[in-house]
Amino acid sequence: MALMATQALAQARTLDTVLERGRLVCGVNNGLPGFGYLDSDGRWTGFDIDYCRALAAAVLGDPEAVEFVPLTAAERFIALQTGEIDVLIRNATWTLTRDTDLGLNFAPTTFFDGQGFMVRKDLGVVDIEDLAGASICVTSGTTTELNLADTMRARGLPFTPVVFEEIDTVYRAYEQGRCDAVTSDKSQLAGRRAVMADPDAHVILDATISKEPLGPVVRHGDDQWFDIVSWVVYATFFAEEKGITSANVESFETADPEIERFLGRTGGMGAMLGLTDDWAVKVIKAVGNYGEIFDRNLGPLGLPRGLNRQWTDGGLLYAMPFR
Amino acid sequence: MLERRLAVPGGPAGNPGRGLRAPALWVWKNLLSPWYNAVLTAVALAVLGAVVPRVWRWAVDAEWSVIPANLTLLLAGTYPREEIWRLWAAVASLAGLAGLSGGTYRGSARKWMTAAFLCAAAAALVPAAAPSRMWLLTLGGLLAGGFSLGRRVAAAFGPAWRRILGAMWMASAAWVYVLLHGIAGSAVFPPVPTSSWGGLTMTLVLTAVGIIASFPLGVLLALGRRSALPAIRWACTAYIETVRGVPLISILFMAQVLLPIFLPDYRLEHVVRAMIGITLFSAAYMAENVRGGLQGVPKGQVEAAQALGLSNARILWLIVLPQALRAVLPSVVGQFISLLKDTSLVAIVGLLELLGIARSILANPAWLGLQAEVYLFVALIYFIFSFSMSSASRRLERALGLGER
């Protein structure tokens, strides 16, 4: 049934639907610190939310032309399959099953999450190797627990797991000093650290031991729309790489032909996507480059850039050439 | 035991309560006598002594600033801030109507004037922006004005006025809908999509729609279950038993997830899906409540009506339903109260009603970790509404003379 609906919808081009409607319908999370929530003025805010706005700016020229549809983890893919939303930007992990069996396409990953460690700063731990012999708090019965065991065994490091059922208990035990370190997804570690009595006394290690690539998702069968979403993401990567920000994008002086093409001054790249030539300028003007989006939303949580650095800095952000 | 209690004031010599003055006597009678009550009192005091200071210390240290900072969000969700006057106008219209009804049905003047005074006091004391104060003052004025107007008009026109008042209540539903939702192309009431509704507003809209839609549906189902036609009886019974056999949350999930699959060409708003789910669920329980009342109507009543030559429809409308509904009023109101609280389940299917907004506030990095403060405030709001509903129902029961015959 779901598949039939998907196929029927694939006939209509999402871009036309969005243009005709005059606004983008974006599936989001309404309760994930830093990624998606309502601020006190009732305005949608967060890392994922900014990508919805970026897409609306590229397609419609107006970052505010977005209708946000808060979705639960259970509903999110069905909402996309049935055409209820145009794009899903709701911390969805890219996996093979979802990419194929669910009939979805994953745009470039905007946030490489993954399991990490948080330790007390005064222990002077900088790397996983330093955790030899440590006691580590972890939630029981999760992949988190298995990942921990695998990682430590692979490196031949002895450790004592301190296991709890409840997430809250895990962090309370860690804060009370019942274990030297705590392990979970890094975005969660950062969120929890922000509410600890003394956030500065704890540090999240750079090392990541599991893969949780999160990014925008679209339906199978609409390649043009998939291209647009993908290149909007690349635009934010590219702008950071070249030092283009929301403040200087409109007056950016350059002799670099690739940047000229990016800014739509030459090359006619926008038309190839079905957009206006200055689409990338609109994106950067609306939400800024990747670094700006990251600092604005995840900076307050004290989340380190980690894997989410530019490839030139040893990270995984790699914009394909604007050529 | 009873004799001894009765004997306490000026009782026989040797009674330990003798010679005590009124407050001390009250303490003696209620807290210290006989000995095991004294023990219970001591234990209760010890527990209170251990708990209250801690709760107090927590409450003093708690970061209550999260509530005023997010009050508009909790009450109105993402409703456009420049259109919020429309929510106030809706509340004001209903307050005026409530005042009118209070006056018409001879409510206690003292209570209505107290309510109006409380609104005015809130306007003076609450640290809110100027427009909110003005609206609160207007509310107080409408409650008081409506009340005195209602009294006079009711005295002058009698029953005809009550019918007009009923029509006004019905019209108010349409009026509130226009205020909240707006009219396409209108300059005064630009449309506000339901996706922008949220917070307490959405909780109350869901509750109101649930109550208004499920009540008639429930009555029909109850009548259908008692119908002489087997097809109708079976269909109604099957519906009622199926719905009562599943939890509300699964119905809500089905409404959110399955409806769009069944109706791929027609995009139903999320809120509407939740309304459908809540109504269908509530109607089944309503049907069973009403059926209880129907069974309680003595058969002689129907036979007497038949002997008088009334048609079946008139028997139902004039004889059976009034008695049946009167009898089940307390349980129906009880169900409405649980409906109000059940609307919080739509937070799980991603809607931003009161609880969904609370979750969202807690994901704001500025307010991380303030679960206790936010959830306590939300609980307080639920309590205020549930308690007002149950006290209104008690007053209605008294007015109808329930439990006195």
Short mmCIF file of C-alpha atoms in Angstrom, two decimals, chain B residues 7-29:
data_model
loop_
_atom_site.label_atom_id
_atom_site.label_comp_id
_atom_site.label_asym_id
_atom_site.label_seq_id
_atom_site.Cartn_x
_atom_site.Cartn_y
_atom_site.Cartn_z
CA ALA B 7 -21.18 12.50 74.37
CA VAL B 8 -17.94 14.46 74.30
CA PRO B 9 -19.25 18.04 74.67
CA GLY B 10 -20.19 18.23 78.31
CA GLY B 11 -19.98 14.46 78.58
CA PRO B 12 -19.90 12.38 81.72
CA ALA B 13 -17.25 13.00 84.32
CA GLY B 14 -13.89 11.33 83.67
CA ASN B 15 -14.08 11.88 79.90
CA PRO B 16 -10.64 13.03 78.79
CA GLY B 17 -12.19 15.68 76.49
CA ARG B 18 -13.90 17.48 79.31
CA GLY B 19 -13.15 21.11 79.93
CA LEU B 20 -11.41 21.74 76.58
CA ARG B 21 -12.20 24.83 74.54
CA ALA B 22 -13.50 24.62 70.96
CA PRO B 23 -10.23 24.48 68.90
CA ALA B 24 -8.56 22.19 71.39
CA LEU B 25 -11.67 20.05 71.41
CA TRP B 26 -11.55 19.83 67.64
CA VAL B 27 -7.93 18.72 67.78
CA TRP B 28 -8.73 16.22 70.48
CA LYS B 29 -11.72 14.77 68.67
#
